[in-house]
XYZ file of C-alpha atoms in Angstrom:
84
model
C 5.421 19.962 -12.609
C 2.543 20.346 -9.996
C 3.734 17.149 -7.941
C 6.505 16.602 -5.948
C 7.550 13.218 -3.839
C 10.210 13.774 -1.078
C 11.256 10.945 1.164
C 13.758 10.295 3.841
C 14.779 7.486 5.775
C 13.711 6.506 8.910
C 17.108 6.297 10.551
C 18.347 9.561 8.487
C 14.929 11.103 9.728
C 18.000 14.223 10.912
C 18.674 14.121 7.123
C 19.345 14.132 4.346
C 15.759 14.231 2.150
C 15.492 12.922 -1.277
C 13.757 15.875 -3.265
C 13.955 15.057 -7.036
C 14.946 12.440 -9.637
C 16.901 13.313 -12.201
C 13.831 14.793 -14.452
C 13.075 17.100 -11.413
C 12.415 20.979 -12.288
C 16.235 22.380 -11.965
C 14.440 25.524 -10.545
C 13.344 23.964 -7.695
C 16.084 21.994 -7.172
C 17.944 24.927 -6.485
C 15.309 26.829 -4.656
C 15.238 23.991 -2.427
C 19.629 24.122 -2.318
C 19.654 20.512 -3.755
C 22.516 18.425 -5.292
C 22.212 16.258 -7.592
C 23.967 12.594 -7.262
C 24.303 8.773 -8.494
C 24.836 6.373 -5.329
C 26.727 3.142 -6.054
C 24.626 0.497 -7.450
C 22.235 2.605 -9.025
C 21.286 3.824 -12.652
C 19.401 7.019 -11.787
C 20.663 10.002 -10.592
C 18.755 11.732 -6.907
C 18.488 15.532 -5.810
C 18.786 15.461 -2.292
C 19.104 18.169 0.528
C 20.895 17.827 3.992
C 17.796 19.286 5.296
C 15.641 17.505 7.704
C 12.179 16.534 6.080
C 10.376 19.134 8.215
C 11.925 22.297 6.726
C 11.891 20.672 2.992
C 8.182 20.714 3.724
C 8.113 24.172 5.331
C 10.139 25.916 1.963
C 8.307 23.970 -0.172
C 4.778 25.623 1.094
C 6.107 28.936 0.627
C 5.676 28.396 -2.798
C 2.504 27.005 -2.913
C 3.109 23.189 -2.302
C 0.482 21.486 0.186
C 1.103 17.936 1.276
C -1.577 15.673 -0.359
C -0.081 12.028 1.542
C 2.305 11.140 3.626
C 3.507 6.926 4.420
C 5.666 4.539 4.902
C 7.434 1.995 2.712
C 9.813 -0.104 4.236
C 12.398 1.840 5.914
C 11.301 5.505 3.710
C 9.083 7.711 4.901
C 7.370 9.530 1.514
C 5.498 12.591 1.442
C 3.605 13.535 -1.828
C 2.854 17.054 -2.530
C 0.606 19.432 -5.185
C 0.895 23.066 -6.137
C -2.028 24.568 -8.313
């Protein structure tokens, strides 16, 4: 799975980060320390982390990740990101 979309909100920009849906590597997920959970209302399940966005980012290129974009929707910040 060489991409990866994280996302936070703006006013949660302290945490936590999104990291993975439901289909995300398990690996990772736990690399990364995530937990997995269904909020109210919605029929998908999230990986998140109550990391801030910046050290999600800095774990994540320890392993090879590089950030490819980074924007805004809405309220979300979203950063998209490779490994080879």
């Amino acid at each position: 799975m060489p991409y990866l979309l994280i996302s936070t909100q703006i006013r949660l920009e302290a945490g936590p980060t999104m990291v993975g849906d439901e289909h995300s590597d398990p690996n990772l997920m736990d690399f990364l320390g995530a937990r997995k959970r269904n909020m109210p209302g919605n029929n998908f399940c999230e990986y998140y982390v109550n990391d801030v966005p910046r050290v999600v980012l800095d774990k994540l290129e320890k392993i090879g990740y590089r950030v490819v974009s980074m924007t805004g929707v809405g309220q979300t910040l979203v950063w998209c990101l490779h490994r080879e």
